[in-house]
Short mmCIF file of C-alpha atoms and ligand atoms in Angstrom, two decimals:
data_model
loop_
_atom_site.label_atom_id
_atom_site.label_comp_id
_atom_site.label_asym_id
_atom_site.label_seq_id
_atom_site.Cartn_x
_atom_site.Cartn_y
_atom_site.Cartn_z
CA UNK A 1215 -3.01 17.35 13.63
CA UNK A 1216 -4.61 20.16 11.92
CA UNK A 1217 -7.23 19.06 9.12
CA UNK A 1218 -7.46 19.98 5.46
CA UNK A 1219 -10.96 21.51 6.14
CA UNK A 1220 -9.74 23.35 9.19
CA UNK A 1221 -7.14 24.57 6.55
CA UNK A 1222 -9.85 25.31 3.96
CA UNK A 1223 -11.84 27.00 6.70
CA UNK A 1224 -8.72 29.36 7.36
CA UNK A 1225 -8.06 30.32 3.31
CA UNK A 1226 -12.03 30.67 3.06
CA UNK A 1227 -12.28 33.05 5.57
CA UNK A 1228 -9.49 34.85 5.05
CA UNK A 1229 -10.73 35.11 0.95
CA UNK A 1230 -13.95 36.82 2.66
CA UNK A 1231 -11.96 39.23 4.49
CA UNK A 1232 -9.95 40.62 1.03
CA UNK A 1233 -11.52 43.61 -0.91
CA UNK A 1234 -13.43 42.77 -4.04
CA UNK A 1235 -11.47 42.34 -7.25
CA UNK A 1236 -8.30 41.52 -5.68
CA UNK A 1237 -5.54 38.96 -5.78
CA UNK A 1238 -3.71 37.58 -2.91
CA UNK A 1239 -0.07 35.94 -3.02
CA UNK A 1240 0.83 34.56 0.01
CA UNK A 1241 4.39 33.17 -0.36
CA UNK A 1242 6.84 29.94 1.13
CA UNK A 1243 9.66 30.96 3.09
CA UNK A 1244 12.78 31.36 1.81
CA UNK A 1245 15.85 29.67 2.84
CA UNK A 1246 18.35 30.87 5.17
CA UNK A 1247 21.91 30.56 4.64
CA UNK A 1248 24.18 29.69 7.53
CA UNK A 1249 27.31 30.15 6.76
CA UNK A 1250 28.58 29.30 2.72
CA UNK A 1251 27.01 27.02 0.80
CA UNK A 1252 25.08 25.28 4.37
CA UNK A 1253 21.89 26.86 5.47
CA UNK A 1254 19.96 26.77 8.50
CA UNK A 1255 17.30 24.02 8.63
CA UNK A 1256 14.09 25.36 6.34
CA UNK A 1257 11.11 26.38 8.25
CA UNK A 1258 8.09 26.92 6.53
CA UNK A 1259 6.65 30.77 6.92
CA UNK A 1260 4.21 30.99 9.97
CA UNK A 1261 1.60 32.25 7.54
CA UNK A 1262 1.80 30.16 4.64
CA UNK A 1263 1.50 27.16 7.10
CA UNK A 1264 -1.31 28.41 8.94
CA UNK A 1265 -3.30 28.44 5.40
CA UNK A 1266 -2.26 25.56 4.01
CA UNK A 1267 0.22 23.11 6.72
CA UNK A 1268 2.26 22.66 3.73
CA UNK A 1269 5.70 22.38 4.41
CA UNK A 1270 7.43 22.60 0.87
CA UNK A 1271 9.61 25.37 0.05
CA UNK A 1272 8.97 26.98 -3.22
CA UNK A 1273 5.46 27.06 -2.93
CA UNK A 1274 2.72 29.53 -2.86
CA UNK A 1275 -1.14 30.26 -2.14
CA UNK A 1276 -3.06 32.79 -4.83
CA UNK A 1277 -6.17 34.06 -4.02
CA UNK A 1278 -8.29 35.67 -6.56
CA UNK A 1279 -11.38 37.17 -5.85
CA UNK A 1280 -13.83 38.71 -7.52
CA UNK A 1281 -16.84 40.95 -6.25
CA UNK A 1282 -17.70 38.09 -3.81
CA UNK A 1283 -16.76 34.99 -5.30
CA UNK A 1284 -12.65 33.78 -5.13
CA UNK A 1285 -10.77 30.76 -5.96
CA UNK A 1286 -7.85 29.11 -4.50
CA UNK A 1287 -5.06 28.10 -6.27
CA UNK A 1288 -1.96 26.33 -4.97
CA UNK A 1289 1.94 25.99 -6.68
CA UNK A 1290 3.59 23.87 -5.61
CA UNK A 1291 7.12 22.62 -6.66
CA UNK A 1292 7.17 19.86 -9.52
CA UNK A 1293 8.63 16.61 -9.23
CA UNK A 1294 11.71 16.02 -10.80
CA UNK A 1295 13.81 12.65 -9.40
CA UNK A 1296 17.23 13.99 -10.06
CA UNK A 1297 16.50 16.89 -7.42
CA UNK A 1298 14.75 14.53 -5.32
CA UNK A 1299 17.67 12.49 -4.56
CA UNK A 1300 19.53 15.14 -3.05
CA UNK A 1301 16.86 16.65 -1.78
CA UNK A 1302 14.26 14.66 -0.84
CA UNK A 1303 11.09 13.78 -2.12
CA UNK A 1304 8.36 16.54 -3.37
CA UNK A 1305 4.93 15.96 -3.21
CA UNK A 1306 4.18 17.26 -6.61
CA UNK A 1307 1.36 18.48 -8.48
CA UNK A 1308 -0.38 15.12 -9.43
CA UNK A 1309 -0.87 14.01 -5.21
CA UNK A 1310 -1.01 17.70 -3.91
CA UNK A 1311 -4.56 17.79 -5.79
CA UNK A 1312 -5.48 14.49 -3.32
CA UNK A 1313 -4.33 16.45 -0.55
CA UNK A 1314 -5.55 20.30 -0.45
CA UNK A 1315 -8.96 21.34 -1.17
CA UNK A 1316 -7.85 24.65 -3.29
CA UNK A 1317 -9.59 25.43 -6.64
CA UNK A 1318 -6.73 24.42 -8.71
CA UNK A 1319 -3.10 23.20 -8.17
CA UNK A 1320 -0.15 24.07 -10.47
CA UNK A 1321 3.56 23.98 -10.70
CA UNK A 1322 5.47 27.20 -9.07
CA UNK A 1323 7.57 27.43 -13.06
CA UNK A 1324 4.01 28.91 -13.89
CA UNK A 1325 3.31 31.60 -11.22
CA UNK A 1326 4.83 34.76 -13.56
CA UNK A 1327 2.29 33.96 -15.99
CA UNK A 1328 -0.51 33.32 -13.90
CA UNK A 1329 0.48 36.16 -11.78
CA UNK A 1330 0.53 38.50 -14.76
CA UNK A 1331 -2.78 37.46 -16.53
CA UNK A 1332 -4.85 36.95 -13.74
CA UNK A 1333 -3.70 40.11 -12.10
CA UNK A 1334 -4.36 42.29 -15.14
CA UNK A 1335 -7.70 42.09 -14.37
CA UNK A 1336 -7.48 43.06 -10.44
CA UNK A 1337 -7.38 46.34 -8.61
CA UNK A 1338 -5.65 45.25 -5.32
CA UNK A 1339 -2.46 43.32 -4.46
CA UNK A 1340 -1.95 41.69 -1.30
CA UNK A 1341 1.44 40.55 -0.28
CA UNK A 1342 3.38 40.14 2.95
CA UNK A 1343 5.99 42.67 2.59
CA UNK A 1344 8.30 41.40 5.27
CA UNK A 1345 8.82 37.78 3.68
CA UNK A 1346 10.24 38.89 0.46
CA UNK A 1347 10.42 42.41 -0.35
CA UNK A 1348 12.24 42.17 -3.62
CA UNK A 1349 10.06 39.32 -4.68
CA UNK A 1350 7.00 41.90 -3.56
CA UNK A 1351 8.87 45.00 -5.62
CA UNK A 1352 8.98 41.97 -8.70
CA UNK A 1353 5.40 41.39 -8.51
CA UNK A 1354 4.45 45.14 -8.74
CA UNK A 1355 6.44 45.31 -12.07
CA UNK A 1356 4.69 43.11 -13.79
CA UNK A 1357 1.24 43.98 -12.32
CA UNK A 1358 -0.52 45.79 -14.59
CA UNK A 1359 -4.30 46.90 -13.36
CA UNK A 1360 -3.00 46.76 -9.69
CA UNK A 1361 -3.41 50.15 -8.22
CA UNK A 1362 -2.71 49.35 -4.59
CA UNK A 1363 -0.85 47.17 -2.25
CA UNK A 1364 -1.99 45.96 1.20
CA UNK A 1365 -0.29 43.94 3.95
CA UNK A 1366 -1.90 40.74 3.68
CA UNK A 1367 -0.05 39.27 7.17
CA UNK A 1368 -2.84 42.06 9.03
CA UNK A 1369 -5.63 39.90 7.52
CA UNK A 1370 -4.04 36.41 8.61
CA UNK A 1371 -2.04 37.38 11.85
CA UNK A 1372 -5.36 38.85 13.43
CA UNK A 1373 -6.94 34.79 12.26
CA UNK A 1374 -3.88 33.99 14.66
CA UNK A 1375 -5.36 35.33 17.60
CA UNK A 1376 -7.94 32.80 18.57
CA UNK A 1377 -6.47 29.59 18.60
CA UNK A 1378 -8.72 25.96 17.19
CA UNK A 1379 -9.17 23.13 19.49
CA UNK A 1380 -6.78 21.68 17.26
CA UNK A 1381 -4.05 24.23 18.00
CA UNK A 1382 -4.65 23.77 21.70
CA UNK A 1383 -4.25 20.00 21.50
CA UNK A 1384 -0.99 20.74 19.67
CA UNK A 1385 0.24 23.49 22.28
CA UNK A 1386 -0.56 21.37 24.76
CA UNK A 1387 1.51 18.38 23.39
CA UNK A 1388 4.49 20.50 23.02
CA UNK A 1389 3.75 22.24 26.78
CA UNK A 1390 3.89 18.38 27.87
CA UNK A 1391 7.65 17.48 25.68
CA UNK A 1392 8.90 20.97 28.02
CA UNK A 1393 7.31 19.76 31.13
CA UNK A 1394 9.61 16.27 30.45
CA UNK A 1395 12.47 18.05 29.80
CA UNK A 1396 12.32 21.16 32.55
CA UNK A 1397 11.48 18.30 35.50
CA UNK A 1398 14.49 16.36 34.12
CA UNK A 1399 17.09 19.47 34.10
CA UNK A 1400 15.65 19.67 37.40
CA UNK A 1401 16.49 16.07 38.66
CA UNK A 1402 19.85 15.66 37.12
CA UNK A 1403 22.99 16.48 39.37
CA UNK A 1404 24.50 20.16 37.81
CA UNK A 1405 27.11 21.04 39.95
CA UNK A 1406 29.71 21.69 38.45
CA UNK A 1407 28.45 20.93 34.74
CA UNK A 1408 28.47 24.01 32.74
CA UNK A 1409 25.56 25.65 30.99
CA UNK A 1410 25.24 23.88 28.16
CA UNK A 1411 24.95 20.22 29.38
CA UNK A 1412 21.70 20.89 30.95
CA UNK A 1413 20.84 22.53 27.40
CA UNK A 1414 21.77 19.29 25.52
CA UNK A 1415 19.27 17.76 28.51
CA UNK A 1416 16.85 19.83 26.83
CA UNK A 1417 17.45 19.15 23.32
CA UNK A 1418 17.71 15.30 24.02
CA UNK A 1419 14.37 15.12 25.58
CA UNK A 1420 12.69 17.49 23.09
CA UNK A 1421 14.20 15.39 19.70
CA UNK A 1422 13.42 12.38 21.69
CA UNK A 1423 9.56 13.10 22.07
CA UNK A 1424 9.29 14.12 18.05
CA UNK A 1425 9.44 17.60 18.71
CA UNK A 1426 11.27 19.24 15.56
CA UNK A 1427 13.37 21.94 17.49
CA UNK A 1428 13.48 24.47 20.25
CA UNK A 1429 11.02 27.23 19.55
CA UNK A 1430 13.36 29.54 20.30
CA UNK A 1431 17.14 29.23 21.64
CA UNK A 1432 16.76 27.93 25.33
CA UNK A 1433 18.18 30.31 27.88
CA UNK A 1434 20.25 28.43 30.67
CA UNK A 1435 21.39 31.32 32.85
CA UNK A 1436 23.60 30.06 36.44
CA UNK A 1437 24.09 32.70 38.60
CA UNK A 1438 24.25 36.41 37.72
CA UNK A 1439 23.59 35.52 33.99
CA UNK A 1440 20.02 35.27 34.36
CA UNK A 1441 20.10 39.17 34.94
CA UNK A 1442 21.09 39.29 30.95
CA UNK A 1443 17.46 38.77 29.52
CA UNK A 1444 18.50 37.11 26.76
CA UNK A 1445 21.27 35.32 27.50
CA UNK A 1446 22.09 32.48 25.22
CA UNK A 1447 25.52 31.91 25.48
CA UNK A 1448 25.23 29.09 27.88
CA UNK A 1449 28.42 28.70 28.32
CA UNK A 1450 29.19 29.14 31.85
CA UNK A 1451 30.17 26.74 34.87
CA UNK A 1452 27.45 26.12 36.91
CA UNK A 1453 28.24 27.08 40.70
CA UNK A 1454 26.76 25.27 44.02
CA UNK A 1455 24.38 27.44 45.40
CA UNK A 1456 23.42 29.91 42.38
CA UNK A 1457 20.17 29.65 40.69
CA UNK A 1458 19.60 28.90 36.98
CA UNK A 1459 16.86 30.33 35.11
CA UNK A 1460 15.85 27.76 31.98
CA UNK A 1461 13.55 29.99 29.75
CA UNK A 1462 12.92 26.96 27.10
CA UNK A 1463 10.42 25.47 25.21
CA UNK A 1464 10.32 23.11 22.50
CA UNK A 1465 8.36 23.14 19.30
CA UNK A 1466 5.73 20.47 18.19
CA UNK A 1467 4.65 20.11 15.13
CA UNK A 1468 4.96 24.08 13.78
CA UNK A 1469 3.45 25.19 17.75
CA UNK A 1470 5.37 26.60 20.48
CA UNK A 1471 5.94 26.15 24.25
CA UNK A 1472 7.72 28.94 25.89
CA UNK A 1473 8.13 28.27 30.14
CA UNK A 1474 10.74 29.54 32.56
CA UNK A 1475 11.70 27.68 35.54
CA UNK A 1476 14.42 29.06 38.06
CA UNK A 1477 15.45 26.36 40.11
CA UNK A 1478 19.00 25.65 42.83
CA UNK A 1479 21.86 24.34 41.31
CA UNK A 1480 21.88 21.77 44.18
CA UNK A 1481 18.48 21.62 44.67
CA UNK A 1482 18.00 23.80 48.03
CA UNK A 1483 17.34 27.60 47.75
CA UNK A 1484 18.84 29.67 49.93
CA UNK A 1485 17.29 32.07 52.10
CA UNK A 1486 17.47 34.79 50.20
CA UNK A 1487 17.16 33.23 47.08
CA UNK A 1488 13.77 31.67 48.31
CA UNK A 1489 12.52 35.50 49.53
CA UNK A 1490 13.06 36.83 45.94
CA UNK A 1491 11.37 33.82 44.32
CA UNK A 1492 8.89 33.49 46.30
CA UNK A 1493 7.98 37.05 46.05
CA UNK A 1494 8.16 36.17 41.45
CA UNK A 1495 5.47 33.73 42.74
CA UNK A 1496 3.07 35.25 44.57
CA UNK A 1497 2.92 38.04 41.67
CA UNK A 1498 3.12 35.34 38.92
CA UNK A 1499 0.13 33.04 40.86
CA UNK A 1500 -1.88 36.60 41.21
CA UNK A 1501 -1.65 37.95 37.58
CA UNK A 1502 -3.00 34.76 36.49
CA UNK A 1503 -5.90 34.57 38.53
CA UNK A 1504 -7.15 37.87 36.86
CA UNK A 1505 -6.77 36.44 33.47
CA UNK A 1506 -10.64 36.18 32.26
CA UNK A 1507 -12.77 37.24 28.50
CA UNK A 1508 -12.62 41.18 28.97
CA UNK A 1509 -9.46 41.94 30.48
CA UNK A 1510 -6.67 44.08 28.41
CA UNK A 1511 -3.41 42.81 28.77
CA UNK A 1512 -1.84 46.22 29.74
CA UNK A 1513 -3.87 45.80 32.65
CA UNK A 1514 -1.80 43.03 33.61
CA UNK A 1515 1.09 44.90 33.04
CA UNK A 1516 0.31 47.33 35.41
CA UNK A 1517 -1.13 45.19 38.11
CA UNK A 1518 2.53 43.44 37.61
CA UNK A 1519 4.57 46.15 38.49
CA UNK A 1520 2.49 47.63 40.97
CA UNK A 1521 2.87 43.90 42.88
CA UNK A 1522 6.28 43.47 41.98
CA UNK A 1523 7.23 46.91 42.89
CA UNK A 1524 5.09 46.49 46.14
CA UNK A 1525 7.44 43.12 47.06
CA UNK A 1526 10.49 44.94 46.22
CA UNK A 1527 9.88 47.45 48.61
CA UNK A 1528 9.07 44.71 51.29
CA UNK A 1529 12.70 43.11 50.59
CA UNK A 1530 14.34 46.22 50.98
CA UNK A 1531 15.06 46.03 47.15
CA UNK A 1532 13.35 49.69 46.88
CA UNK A 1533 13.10 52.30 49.23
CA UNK A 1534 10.10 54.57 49.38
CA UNK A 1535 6.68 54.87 48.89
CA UNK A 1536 5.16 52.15 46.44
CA UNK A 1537 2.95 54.45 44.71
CA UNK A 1538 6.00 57.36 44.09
CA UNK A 1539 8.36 54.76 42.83
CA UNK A 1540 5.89 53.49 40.23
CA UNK A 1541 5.38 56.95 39.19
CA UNK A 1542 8.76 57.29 38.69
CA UNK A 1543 9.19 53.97 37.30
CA UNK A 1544 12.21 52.64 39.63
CA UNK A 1545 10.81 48.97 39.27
CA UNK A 1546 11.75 49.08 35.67
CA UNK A 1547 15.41 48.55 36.78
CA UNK A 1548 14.33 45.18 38.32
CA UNK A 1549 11.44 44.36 36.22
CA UNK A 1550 12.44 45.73 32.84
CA UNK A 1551 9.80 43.58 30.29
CA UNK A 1552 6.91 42.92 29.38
CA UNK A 1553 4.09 40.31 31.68
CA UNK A 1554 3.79 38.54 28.73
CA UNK A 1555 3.07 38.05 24.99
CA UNK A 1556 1.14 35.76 22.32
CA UNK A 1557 1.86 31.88 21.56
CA UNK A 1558 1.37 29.76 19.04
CA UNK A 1559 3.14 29.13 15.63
CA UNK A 1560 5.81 31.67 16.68
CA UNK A 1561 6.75 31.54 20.17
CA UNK A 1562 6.06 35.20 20.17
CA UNK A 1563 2.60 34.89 17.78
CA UNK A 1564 2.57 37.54 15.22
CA UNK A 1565 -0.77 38.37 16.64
CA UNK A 1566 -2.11 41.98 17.21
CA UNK A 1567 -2.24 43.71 20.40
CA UNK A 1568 -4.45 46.43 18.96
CA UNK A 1569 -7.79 46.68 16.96
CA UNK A 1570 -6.94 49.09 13.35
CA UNK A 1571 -7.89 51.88 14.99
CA UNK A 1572 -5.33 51.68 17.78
CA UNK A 1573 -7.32 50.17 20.46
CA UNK A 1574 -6.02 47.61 22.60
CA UNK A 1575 -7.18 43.88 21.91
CA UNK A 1576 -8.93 42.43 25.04
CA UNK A 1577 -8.69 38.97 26.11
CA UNK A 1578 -11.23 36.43 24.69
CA UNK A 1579 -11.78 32.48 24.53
CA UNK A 1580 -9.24 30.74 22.48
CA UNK A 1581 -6.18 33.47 22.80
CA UNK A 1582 -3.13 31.95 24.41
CA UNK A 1583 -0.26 34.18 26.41
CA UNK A 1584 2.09 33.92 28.44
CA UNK A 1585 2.60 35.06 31.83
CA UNK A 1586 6.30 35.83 33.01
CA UNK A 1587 7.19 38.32 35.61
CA UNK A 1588 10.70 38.95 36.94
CA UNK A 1589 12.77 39.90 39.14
CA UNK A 1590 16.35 40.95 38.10
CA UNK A 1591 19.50 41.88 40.67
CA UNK A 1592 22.84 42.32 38.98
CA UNK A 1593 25.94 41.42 41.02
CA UNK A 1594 26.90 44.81 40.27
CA UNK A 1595 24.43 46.63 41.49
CA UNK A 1596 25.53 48.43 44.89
CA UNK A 1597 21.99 49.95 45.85
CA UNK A 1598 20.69 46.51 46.92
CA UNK A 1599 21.48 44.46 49.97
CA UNK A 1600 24.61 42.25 49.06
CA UNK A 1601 22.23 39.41 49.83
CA UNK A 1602 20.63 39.30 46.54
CA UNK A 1603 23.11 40.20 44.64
CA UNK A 1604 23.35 37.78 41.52
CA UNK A 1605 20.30 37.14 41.84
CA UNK A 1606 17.51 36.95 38.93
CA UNK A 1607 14.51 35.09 38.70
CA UNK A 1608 11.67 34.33 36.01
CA UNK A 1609 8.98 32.06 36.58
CA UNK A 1610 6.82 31.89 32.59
CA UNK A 1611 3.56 29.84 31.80
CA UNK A 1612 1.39 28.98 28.82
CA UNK A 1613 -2.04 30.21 29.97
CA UNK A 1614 -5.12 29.73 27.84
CA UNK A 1615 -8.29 32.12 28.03
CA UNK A 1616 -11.50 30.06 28.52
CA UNK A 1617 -14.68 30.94 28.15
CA UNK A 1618 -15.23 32.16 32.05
CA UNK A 1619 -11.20 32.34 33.23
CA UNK A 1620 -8.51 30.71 31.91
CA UNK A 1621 -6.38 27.32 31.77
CA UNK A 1622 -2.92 27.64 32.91
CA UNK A 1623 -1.58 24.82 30.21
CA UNK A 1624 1.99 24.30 32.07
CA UNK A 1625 0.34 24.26 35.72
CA UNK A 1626 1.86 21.07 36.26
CA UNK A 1627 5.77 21.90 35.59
CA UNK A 1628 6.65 21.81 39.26
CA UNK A 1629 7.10 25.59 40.15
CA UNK A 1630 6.86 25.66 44.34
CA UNK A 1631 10.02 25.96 46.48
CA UNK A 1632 9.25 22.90 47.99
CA UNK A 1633 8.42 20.91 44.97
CA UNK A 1634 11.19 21.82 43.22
CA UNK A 1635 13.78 20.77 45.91
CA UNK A 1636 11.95 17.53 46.45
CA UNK A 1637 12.32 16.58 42.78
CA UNK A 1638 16.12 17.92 42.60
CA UNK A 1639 16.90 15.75 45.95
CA UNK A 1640 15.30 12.81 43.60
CA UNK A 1641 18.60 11.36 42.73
N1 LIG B 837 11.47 32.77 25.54
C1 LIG B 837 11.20 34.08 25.11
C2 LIG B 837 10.23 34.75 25.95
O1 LIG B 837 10.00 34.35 27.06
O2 LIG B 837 9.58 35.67 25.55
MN1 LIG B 838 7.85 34.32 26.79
MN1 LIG B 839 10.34 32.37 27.63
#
């Protein structure tokens, strides 16, 4: 649970950060339709719940700020009992004023008029131009001293980077809802059951802990599928002796999990199978010991390939010289993404990776990435030993930077050869 002063905190320091004599409109989402008159379950925007946790559509945060001082002002939608009852209830403008510390509160029917007097007397607009162009190209119109426009999502997303205690404790709840669910897809008999059953598994035991949805649609890949990086289909028979790789992580109260397991369909790896995944391992276990304050990402990047590149050349995946083929970037065929990426309210946090003048972001306290190498060997592919053929394998955590190394946050989802075929052998 995030606090209302931890969401004052936020708004306050991102008013500080805005130019003088500016105003700030930092917008709901908007809902999606589906297919007709249904629509996709409404998620609140990532950065309009980051200032505020509010969860209402049709809502909206203004800042206005003056030389130094600013105020806060919130719309919100108004209550109206004939919309409520299909709809649900609102909180309205009366209890939202118990609720959010903001300088004033008013219904969203006023924001054209507000917008157009109080912005009369500003010089810069900032908006999110990605949530609602149109809405952004509206505003503009009726702006009159405005004389420029600035992405306010730079300002907020690089607040994103360094994650609260509070976050954490929420990451970590959701990391522990995946760890349920991945060391139950993992017990459960799955041979023969096709794809999707083991993704209802999922889905069961993430609704079933109170966490809202998956962050992201879960990947269950059997067999050669795993070698399609984002396969989603999961539609496929699962075969004795294949491998499945589950990339999927649930997401707890507006924070994500994202971890990738690749376990046995009937619990015992084979011998090749256990060469290739072992070799994910060793790489996966290494990059995360270098995670520390001071590092750059891209340097685990590199250090990635260079180790997965050197194991693929032990297995006979690669022929050469390790140090030639990275040059020439042959591991990209196997290893074709990225070691990993930001988490938090978006499983892939719309946090920078570079400083505005281009430079790469270095690890500090508080950031939270992942870390997923892989290893992927089509069925197809003819220059590798038939042995791993239809093979692919991912192994993802949730690590958090501390202050002198790091905290791998999913460390205990079962991810040894051994461990895993003791709890598959379970039942
Ligand atoms: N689940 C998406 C990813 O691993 O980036
Ligand atoms: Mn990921
Ligand atoms: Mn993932």
């Amino acid at each position: 649970m995030i606090s209302e002063s931890e969401y004052k905190s936020r708004r306050d320091r991102l008013a500080t950060s805005l130019n003088s004599y500016s105003i700030a409109i930092i917008h709901s989402a908007l809902h999606k339709t589906r297919s007709n008159d249904t629509e996709y379950p409404y998620r609140q925007d990532s950065n309009f719940y980051y200032l505020t946790g509010y969860k209402e559509d049709n809502s909206c945060l203004m800042i206005l700020k003056k030389k130094k001082k600013y105020k806060t002002i919130l719309f919100v939608e108004k209550k109206d009992e004939r919309r409520e009852l299909w709809n649900g209830k609102r909180l309205g403008k009366k209890a939202a004023k118990k609720v959010f510390s903001v300088d004033n509160i008013y219904e969203i029917d006023c924001f054209e008029k507000k917008f157009t007097k109080k912005s009369s007397l500003k010089q810069h607009l900032y908006y999110d131009f990605k949530l609602n162009y149109l809405r952004f190209k509206a505003l503009k119109r009726i702006s009159k001293g405005i004389n420029t426009h600035i992405n306010i999502a730079k300002n907020i997303e690089k607040m994103r980077l360094i994650k609260s205690p509070s976050e954490i404790k929420i990451i970590k709840k959701a990391i522990k809802i995946s760890k349920t669910a991945h060391h139950q897809a993992m017990k459960v008999k799955k041979t023969d059951k096709y794809e999707y059953e083991l993704q209802a598994v999922f889905e069961n035991i993430f609704k079933l802990h109170g966490a809202y949805s998956d962050a992201y649609t879960s990947i269950i890949a059997g067999g050669n599928s795993a070698n399609t990086l984002h396969y989603i289909e999961n539609n496929q028979k699962l075969k004795n002796d294949d491998l499945i790789l589950i990339d999927a992580g649930c997401e707890y109260d507006y924070y994500a999990s994202d971890i990738t397991r690749t376990i046995p369909v009937n619990a015992k790896f084979t011998q090749p199978q256990k060469e290739l995944y072992n070799m994910v391992l060793d790489v996966q276990v290494k990059i995360i010991d270098m995670i520390k304050p001071g590092v750059k990402r891209s340097f685990l990047q590199s250090e990635s390939e260079k180790l997965l590149c050197d194991g693929m050349v032990k297995l006979g995946i690669l022929k050469g010289k390790v140090k030639k083929l990275l040059k020439q970037k042959k591991h990209k065929k196997y290893y074709p993404h990225g070691i990993g990426h930001w988490m938090g309210i978006d499983v892939h946090d719309e946090a920078p990776y570079t400083d505005k003048f281009g430079k790469e972001i270095v690890l500090s306290a508080g950031m939270v990435l992942t870390i997923e190498p892989g290893i992927y060997c089509n069925k197809d592919d003819l220059s590798i030993s038939e042995k791993y053929r239809g093979i692919g394998v991912r192994i993802e955590d949730d690590i958090l930077v501390s202050k002198k190394g790091y905290k791998n946050l999913s460390s205990n989802i079962v991810k040894n050869v051994e461990d895993i075929e003791a709890i598959g052998t379970l039942l």
